[in-house]
Tab-separated table of C-alpha atoms in Angstrom:
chain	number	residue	atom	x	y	z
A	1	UNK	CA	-29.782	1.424	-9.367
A	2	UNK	CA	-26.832	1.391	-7.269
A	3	UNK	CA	-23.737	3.764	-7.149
A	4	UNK	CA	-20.650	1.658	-5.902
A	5	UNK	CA	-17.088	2.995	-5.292
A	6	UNK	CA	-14.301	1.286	-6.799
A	7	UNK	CA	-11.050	1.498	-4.919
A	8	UNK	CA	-8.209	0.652	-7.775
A	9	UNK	CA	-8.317	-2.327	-9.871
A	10	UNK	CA	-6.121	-4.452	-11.698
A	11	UNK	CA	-5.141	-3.486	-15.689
A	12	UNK	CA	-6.335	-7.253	-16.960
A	13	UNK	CA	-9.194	-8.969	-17.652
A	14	UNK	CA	-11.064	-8.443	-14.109
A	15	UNK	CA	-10.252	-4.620	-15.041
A	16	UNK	CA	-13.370	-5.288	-17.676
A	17	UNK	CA	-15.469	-7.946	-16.119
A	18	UNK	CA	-16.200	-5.973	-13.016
A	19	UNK	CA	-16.939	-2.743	-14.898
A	20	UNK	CA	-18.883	-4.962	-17.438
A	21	UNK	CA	-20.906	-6.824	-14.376
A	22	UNK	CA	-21.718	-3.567	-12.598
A	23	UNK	CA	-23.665	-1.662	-15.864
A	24	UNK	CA	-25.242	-5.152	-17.061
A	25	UNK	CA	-26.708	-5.039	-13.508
A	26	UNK	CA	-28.223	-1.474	-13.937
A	27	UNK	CA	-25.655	0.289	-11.891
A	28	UNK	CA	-22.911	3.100	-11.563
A	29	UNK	CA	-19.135	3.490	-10.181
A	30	UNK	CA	-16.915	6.320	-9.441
A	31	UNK	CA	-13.960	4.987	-9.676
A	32	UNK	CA	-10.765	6.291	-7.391
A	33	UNK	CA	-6.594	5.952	-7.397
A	34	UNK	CA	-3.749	7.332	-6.595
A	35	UNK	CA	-2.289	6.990	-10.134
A	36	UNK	CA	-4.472	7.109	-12.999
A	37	UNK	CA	-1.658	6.668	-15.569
A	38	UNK	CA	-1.127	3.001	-14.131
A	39	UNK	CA	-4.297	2.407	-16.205
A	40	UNK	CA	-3.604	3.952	-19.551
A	41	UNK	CA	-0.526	2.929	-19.626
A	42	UNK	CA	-1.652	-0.536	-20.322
A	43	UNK	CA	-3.895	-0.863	-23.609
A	44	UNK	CA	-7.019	-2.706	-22.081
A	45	UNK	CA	-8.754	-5.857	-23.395
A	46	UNK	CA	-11.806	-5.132	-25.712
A	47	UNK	CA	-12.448	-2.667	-27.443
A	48	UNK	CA	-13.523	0.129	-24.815
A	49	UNK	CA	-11.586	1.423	-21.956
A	50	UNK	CA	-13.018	0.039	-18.495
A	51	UNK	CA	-12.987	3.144	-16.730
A	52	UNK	CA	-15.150	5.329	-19.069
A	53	UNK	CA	-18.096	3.560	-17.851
A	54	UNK	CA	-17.232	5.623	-14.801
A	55	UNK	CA	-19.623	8.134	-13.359
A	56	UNK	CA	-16.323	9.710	-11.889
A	57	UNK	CA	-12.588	9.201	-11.445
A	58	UNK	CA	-11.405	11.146	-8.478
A	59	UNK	CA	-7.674	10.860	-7.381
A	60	UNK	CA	-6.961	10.000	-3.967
A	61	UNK	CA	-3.915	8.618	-2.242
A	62	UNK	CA	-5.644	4.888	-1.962
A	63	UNK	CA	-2.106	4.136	-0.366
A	64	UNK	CA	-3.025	6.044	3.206
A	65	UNK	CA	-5.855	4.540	4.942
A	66	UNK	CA	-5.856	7.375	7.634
A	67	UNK	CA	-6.406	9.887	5.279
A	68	UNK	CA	-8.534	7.860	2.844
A	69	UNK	CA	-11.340	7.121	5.383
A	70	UNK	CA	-12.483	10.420	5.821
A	71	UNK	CA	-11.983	11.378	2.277
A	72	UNK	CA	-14.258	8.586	1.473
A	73	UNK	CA	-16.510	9.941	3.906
A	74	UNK	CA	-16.623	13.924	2.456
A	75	UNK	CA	-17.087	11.692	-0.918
A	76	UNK	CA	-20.183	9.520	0.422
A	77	UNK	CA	-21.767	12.783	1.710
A	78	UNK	CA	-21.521	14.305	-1.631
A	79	UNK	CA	-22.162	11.266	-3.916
A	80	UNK	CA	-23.824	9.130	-1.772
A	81	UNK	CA	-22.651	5.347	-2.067
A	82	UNK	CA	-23.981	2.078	-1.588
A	83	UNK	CA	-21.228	-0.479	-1.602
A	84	UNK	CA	-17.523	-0.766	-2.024
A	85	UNK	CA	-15.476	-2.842	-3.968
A	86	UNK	CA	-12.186	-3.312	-5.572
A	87	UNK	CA	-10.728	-6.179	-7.701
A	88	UNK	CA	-7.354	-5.951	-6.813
A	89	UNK	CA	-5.544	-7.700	-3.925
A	90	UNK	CA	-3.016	-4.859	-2.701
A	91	UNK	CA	-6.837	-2.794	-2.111
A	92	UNK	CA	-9.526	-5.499	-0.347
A	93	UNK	CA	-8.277	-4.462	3.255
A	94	UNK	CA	-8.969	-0.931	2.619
A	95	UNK	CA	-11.737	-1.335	1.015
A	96	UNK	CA	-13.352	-3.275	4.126
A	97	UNK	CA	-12.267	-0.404	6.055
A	98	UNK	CA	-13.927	1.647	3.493
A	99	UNK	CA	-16.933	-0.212	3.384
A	100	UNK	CA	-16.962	-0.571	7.707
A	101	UNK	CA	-16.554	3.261	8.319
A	102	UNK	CA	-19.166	4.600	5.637
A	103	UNK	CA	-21.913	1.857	7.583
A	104	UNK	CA	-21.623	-0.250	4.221
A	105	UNK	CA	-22.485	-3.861	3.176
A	106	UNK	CA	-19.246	-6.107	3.154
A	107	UNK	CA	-16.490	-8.709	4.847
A	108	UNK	CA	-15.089	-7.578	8.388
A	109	UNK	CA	-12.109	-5.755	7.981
A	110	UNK	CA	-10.163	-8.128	9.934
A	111	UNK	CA	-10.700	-11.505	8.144
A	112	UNK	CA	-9.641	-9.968	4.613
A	113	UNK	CA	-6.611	-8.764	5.872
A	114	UNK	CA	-6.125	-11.645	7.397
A	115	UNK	CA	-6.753	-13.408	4.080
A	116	UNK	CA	-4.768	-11.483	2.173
A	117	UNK	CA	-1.505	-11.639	5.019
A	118	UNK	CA	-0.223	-14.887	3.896
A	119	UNK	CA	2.128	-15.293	7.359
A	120	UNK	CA	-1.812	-14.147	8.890
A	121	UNK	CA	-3.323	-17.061	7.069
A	122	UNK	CA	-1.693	-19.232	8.317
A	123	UNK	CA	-1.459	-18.499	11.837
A	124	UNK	CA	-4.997	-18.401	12.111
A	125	UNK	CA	-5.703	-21.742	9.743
A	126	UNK	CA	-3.088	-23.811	11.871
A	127	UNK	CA	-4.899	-22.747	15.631
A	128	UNK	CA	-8.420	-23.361	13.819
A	129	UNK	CA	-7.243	-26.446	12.772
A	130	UNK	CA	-7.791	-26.226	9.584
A	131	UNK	CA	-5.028	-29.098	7.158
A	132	UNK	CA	-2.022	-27.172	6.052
A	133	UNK	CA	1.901	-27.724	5.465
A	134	UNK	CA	4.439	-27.512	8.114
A	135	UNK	CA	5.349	-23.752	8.091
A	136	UNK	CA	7.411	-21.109	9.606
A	137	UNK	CA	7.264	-17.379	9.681
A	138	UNK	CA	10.302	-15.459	9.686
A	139	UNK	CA	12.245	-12.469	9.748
A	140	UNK	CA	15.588	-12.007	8.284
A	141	UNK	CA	17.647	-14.834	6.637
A	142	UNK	CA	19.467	-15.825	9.818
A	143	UNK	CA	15.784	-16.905	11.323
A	144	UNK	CA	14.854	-18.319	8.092
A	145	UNK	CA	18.226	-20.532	7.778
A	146	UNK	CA	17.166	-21.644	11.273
A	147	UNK	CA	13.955	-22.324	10.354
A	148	UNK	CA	14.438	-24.433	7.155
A	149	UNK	CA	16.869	-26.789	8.853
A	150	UNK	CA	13.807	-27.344	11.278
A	151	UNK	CA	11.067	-27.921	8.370
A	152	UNK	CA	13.542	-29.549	6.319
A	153	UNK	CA	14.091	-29.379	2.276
A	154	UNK	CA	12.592	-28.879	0.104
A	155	UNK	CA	10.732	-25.433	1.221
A	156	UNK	CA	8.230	-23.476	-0.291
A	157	UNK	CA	9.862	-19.535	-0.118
A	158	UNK	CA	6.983	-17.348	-0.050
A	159	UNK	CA	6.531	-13.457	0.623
A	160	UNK	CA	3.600	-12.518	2.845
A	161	UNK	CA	1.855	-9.641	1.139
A	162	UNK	CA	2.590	-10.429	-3.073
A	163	UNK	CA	0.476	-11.729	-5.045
A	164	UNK	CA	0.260	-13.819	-9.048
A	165	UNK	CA	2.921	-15.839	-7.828
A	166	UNK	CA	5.768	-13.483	-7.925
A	167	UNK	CA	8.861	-14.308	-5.824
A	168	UNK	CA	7.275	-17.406	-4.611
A	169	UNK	CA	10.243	-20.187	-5.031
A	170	UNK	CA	10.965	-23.865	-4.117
A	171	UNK	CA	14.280	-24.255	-2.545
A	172	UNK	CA	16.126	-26.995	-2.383
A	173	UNK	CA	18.947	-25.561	-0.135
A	174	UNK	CA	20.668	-23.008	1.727
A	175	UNK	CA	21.617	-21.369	-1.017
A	176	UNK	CA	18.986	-21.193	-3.094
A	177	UNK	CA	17.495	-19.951	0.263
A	178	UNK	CA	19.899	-17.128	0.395
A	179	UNK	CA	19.164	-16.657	-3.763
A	180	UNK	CA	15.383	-15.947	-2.896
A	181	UNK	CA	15.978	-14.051	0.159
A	182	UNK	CA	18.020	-11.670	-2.208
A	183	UNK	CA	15.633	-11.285	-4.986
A	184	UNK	CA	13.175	-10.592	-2.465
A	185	UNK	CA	14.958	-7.392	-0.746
A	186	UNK	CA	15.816	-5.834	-3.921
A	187	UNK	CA	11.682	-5.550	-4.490
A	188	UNK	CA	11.026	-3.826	-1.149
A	189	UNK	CA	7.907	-1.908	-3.027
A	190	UNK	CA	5.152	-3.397	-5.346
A	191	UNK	CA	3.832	-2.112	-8.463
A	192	UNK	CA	1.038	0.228	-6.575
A	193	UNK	CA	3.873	1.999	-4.687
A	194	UNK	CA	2.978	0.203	-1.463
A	195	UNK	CA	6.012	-0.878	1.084
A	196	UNK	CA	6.435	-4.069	1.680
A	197	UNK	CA	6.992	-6.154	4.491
A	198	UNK	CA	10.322	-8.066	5.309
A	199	UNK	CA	8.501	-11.204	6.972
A	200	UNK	CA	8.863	-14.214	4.357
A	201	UNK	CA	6.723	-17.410	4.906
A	202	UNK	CA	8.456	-20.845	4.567
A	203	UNK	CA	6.087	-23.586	4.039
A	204	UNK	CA	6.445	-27.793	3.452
A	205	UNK	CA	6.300	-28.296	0.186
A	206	UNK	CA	3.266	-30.288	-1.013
A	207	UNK	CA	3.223	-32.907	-3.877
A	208	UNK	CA	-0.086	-33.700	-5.319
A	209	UNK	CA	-2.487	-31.974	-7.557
A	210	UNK	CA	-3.911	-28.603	-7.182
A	211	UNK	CA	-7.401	-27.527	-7.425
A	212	UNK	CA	-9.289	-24.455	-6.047
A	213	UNK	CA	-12.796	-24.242	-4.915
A	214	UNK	CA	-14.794	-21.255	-5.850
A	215	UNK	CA	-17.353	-19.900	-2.965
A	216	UNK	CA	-19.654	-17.590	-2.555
A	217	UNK	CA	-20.396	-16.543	0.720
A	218	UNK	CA	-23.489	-14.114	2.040
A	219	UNK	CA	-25.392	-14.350	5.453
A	220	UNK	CA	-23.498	-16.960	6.815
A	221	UNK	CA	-24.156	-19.420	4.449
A	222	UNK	CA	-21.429	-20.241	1.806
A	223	UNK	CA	-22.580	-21.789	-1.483
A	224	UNK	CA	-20.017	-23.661	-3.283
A	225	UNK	CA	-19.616	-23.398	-7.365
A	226	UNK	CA	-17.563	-25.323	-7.865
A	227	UNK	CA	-13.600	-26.976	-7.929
A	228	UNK	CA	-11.110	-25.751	-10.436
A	229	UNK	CA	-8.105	-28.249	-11.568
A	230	UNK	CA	-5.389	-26.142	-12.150
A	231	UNK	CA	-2.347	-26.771	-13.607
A	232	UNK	CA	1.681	-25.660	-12.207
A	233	UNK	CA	5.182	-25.196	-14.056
A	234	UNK	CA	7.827	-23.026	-14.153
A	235	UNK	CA	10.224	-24.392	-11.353
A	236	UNK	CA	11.946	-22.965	-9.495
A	237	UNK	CA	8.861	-20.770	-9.736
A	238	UNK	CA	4.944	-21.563	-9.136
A	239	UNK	CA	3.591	-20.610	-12.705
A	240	UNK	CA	-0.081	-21.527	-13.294
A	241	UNK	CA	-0.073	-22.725	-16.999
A	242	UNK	CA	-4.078	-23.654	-17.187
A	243	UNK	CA	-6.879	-24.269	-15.490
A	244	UNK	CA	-9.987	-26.670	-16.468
A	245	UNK	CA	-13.827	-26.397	-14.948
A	246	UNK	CA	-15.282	-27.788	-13.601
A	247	UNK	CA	-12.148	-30.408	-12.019
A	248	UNK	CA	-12.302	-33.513	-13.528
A	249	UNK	CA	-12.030	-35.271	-10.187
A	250	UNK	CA	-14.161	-38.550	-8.170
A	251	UNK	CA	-16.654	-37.723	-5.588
A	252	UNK	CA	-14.513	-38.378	-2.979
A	253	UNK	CA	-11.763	-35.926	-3.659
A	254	UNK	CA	-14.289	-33.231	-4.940
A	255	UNK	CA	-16.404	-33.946	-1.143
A	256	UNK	CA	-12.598	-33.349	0.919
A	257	UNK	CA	-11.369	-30.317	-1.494
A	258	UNK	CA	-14.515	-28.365	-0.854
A	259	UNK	CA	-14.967	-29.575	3.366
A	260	UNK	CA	-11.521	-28.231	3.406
A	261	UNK	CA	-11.937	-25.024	1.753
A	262	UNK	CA	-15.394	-24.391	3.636
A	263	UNK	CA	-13.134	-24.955	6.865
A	264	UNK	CA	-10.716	-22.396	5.776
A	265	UNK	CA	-13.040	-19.719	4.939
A	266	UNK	CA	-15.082	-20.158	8.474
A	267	UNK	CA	-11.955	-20.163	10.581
A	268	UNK	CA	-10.662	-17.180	8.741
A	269	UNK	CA	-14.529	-15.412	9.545
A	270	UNK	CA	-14.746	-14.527	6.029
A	271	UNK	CA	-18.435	-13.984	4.732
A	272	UNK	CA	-20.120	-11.338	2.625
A	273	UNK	CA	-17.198	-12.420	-0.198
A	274	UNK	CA	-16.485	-14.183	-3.251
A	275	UNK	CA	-13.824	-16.480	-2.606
A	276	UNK	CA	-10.812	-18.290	-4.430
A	277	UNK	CA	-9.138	-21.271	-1.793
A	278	UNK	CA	-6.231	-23.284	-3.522
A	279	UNK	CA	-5.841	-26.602	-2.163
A	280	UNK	CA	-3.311	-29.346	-2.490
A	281	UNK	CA	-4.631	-32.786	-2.713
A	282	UNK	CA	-1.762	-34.666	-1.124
A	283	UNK	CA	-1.556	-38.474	-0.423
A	284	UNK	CA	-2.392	-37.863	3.141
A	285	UNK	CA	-5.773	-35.947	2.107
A	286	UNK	CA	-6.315	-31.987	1.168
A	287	UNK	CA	-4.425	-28.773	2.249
A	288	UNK	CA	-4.519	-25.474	2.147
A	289	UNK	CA	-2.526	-23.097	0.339
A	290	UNK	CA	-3.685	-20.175	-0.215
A	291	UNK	CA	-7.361	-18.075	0.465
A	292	UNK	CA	-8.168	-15.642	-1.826
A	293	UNK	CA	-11.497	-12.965	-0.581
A	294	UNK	CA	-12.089	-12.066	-4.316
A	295	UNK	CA	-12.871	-14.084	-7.482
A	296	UNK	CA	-10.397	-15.697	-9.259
A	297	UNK	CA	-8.120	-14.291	-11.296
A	298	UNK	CA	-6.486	-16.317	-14.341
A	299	UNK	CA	-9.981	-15.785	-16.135
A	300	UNK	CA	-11.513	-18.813	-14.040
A	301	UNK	CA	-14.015	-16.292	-13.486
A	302	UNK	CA	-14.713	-17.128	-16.817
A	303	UNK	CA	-14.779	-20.451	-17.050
A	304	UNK	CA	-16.782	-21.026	-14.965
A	305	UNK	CA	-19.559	-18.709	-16.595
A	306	UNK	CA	-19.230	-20.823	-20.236
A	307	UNK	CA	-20.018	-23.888	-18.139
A	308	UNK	CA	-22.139	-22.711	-15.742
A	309	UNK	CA	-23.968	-19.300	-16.584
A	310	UNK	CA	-22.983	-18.053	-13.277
A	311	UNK	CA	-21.697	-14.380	-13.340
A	312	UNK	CA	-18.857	-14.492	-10.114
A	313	UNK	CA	-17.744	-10.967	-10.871
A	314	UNK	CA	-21.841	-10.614	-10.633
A	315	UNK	CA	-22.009	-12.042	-7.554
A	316	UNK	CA	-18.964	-9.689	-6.201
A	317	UNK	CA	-21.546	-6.834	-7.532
A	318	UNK	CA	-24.342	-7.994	-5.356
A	319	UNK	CA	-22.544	-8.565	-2.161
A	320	UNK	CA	-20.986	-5.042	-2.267
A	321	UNK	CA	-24.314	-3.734	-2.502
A	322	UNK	CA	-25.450	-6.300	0.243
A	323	UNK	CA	-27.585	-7.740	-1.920
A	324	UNK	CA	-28.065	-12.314	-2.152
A	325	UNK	CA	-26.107	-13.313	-5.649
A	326	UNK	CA	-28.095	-15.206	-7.968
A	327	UNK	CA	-26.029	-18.389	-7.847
A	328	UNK	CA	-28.772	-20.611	-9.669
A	329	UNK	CA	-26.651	-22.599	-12.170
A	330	UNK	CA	-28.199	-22.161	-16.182
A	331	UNK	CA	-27.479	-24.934	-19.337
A	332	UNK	CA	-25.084	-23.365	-21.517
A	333	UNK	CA	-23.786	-26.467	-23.309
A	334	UNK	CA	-20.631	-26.631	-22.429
A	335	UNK	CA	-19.650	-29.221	-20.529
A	336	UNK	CA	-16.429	-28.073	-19.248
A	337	UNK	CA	-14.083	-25.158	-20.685
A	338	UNK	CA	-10.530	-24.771	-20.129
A	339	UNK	CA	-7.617	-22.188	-20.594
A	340	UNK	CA	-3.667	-22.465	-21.150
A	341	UNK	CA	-1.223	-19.839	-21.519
A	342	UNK	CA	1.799	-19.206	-23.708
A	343	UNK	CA	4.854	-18.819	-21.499
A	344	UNK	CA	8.053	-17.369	-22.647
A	345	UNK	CA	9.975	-19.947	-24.776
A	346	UNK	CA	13.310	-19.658	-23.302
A	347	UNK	CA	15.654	-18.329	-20.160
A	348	UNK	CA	16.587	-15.141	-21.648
A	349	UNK	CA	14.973	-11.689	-21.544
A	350	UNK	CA	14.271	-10.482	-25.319
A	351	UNK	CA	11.123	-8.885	-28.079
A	352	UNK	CA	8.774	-11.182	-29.648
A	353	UNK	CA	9.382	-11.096	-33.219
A	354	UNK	CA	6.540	-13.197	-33.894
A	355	UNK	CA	5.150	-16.373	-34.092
A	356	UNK	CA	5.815	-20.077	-36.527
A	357	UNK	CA	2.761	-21.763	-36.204
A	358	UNK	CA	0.509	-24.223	-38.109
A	359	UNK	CA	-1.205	-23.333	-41.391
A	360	UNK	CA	-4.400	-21.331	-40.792
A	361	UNK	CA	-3.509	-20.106	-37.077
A	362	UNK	CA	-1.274	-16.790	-37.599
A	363	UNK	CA	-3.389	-14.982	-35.709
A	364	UNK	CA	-5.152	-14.861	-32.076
A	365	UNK	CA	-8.209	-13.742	-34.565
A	366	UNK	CA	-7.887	-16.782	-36.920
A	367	UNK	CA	-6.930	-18.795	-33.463
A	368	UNK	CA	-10.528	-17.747	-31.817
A	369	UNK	CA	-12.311	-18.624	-34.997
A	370	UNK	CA	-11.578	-22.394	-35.232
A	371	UNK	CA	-14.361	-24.817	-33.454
A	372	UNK	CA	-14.645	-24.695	-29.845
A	373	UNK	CA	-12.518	-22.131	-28.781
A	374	UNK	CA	-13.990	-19.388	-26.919
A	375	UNK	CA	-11.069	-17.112	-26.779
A	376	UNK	CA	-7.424	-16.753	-27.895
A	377	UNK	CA	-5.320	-13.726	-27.177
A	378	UNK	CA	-1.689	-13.531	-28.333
A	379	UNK	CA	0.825	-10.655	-27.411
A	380	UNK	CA	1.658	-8.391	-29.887
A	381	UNK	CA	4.931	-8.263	-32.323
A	382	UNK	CA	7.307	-6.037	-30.552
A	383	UNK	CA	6.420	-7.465	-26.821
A	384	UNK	CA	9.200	-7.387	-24.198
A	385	UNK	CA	9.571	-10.929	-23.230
A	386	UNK	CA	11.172	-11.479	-19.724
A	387	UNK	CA	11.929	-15.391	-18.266
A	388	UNK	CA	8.435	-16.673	-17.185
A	389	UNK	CA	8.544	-16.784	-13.381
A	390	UNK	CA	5.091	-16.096	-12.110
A	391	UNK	CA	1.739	-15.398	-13.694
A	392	UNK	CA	2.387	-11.762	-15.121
A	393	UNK	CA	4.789	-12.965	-17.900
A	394	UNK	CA	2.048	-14.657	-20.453
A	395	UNK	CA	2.393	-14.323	-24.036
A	396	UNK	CA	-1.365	-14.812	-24.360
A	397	UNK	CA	-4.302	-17.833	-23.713
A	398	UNK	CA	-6.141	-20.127	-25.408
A	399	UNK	CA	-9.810	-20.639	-24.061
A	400	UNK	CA	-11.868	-23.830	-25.383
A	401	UNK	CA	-15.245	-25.324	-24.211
A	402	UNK	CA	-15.930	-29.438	-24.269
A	403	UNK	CA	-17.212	-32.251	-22.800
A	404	UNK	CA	-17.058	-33.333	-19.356
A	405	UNK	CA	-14.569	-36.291	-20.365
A	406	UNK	CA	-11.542	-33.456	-20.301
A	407	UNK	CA	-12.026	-32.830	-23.749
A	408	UNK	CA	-11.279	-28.764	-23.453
A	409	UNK	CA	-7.833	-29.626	-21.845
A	410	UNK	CA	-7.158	-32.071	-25.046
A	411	UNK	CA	-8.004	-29.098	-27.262
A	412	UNK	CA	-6.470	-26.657	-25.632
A	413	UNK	CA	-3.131	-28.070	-25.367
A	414	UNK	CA	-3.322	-28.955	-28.842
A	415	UNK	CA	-4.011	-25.729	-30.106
A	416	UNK	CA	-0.647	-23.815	-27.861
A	417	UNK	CA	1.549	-27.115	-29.427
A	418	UNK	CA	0.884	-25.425	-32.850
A	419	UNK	CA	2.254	-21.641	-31.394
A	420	UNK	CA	5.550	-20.993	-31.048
A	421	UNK	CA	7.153	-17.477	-29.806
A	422	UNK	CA	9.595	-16.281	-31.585
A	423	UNK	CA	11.913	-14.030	-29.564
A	424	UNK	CA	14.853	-12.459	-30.329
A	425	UNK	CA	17.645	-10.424	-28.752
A	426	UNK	CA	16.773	-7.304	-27.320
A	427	UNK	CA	18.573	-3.962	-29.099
């Protein structure tokens, strides 16, 4: 049995899927933050609360890496751990450093912080060689102004160290430039308390599909899962609305996708990780967007378990510990499964009131029931509803499994047609 530390972790569903992954596996976590009230706060999904499968919550300032190191030290000494891990994005860097200091199995602490520094990403991906937009790294609007003109509209307006799509903008102008560059300053710390950096990331902005690939990467040797379609609205903003598994693409484009997410990961030295690369599959062949050292978020993670019996929060579980992830893939009988989500209805902040939808589907319960869904979750009466503008405003999901002719996507989309928010004015 092993006894892992986890450093922080997000509040929704990878909150329960790594706790769940690391006691079906036999083992144990102490779990340690800076604010324990960011997790009660937030009523988790299922009916137990993630963290009291923890051997121990300790409070630390996870914000301080100096002073964190040797506290995780004293804590190893005491406790005595054998692998680090977190599931949140703002923590992976640390927890390399974590894992590196203590003599640990994991990634180098460079490559996931280069991973997870979008401006870093792409520095590094461009001199490697590896098929990306036209981008430009900047400080300050004047340089960014500068640099737009060069790239030319329309830009992708990105910040460096966010994540779940927030802030990220397509701009069409100069002003709409200025717009983002505003929004932007007036968030100068994230939601774990963390300063942020100034530098924004201006990118060409891709048309075509986009998929991810989903890796798993120990030894030097990177095994691929499999390629996710995914699915993109709410300009100005990117918004992922759904996802299906596995992508219902040819050979072809399934053979570049992957060669150019397997290029990514190697020229960003990233091994010992489950990984997440988003790629754009643009008439003049793949790019890059975005590489993610974790597993997908979005419930992908899942997914790809209905279809394929493969446990990637699992895997993350086995790595930590240094250990080769079973990646063997297992019938399950679903051919494919896929996920939408229930965006705001309108442009106007307000509380859901509740929902008109078609006979028989009032509730998520009544929702989940019906034949081949495999999960439906809708917010609850009384909700503050904000405009949907990256992946943290959701009203709720609709999971369904089918066959590999796209059938889950057909279902799916049915099913949200028949659900409609009703928001009103808030008091």
């Amino acid at each position: 049995m092993g006894h892992l530390l986890m450093v922080e972790s997000w509040v929704g569903s990878m909150s329960r899927l790594l706790p769940r992954a690391i006691a079906e596996a036999g083992h144990t976590f102490t779990f340690l933050t800076r604010d324990l009230h960011h997790y009660l706060r937030s009523a988790p999904e299922g009916a137990e609360h993630p963290l009291l499968g923890a051997r121990n919550v300790i409070t630390a300032d996870t914000n301080d890496l100096p002073s964190l190191l040797p506290q995780a030290a004293g804590l190893h000494e005491v406790l005595g751990f054998d692998g680090v891990l977190s599931s949140c994005d703002y923590y992976l860097p640390a927890v390399a450093e974590i894992a590196g200091h203590l003599g640990l199995p994991g990634p180098t602490a460079r490559s996931v912080t280069a991973a997870c520094r979008k401006d870093e990403t792409r520095r590094i991906l461009g001199a490697a060689g590896a098929p990306g937009p036209r981008f430009a790294v900047c400080d300050g609007f004047a340089a960014a102004a500068v640099a737009a003109n060069e790239i030319g509209y329309p830009l992708v307006f990105k910040p460096v160290d966010l994540c779940a799509g927030m802030f990220v903008r397509r701009v069409d102008d100069e002003k709409q430039l200025a717009e983002a560059h505003r929004a932007l300053s007036a968030f100068p710390v994230n939601a774990r308390g963390q300063l942020r950096s100034s530098t924004v990331l201006l990118e060409e902005l891709l048309d075509g599909p986009e998929v991810s690939v989903e890796t798993v990467s120990f030894d030097g040797r990177t095994q691929v899962v499999g390629v996710t379609d995914k699915s993109v609205g709410g300009a100005p903003g990117f918004v992922e609305t759904g996802h299906v598994f596995p992508a219902p693409l040819g050979a072809d484009e399934t053979a570049a996708a992957v060669e150019t997410a397997l290029a990514a990961l190697a020229g960003l030295g990233l091994d010992g990780v489950v990984a997440h690369t988003e790629i754009k599959l643009t008439a003049d062949g793949p790019r890059v967007v975005e590489v993610n050292p974790r597993p997908a978020g979005n419930r992908i993670t899942e997914l790809v378990r209905h279809v394929t019996g493969i446990d990637l929060a699992g895997a993350c579980v086995d790595l930590a510990l240094g250990r080769e992830p079973d990646l063997a893939s297992r019938p399950t009988g679903v051919g494919s499964a896929a996920i939408g989500f229930l965006l705001p209805p309108g442009p106007d902040d307000g509380v859901l009131e509740g929902y008109d939808t078609a006979a028989g589907l009032d509730t998520a319960e009544e929702l989940a029931a019906l034949p081949g869904v495999l999960e439906a979750r809708l917010a609850a009466p009384g909700a503050r509803v904000r405009p949907v503008a990256d992946n943290n405003g959701y009203l709720g999901h609709i999971m369904a499994a089918g066959n590999e002719n796209g059938s889950a996507r057909e279902r799916v989309a049915e099913l949200l047609g028949a659900v409609r928010p009703r928001v009103v004015a808030a008091r």
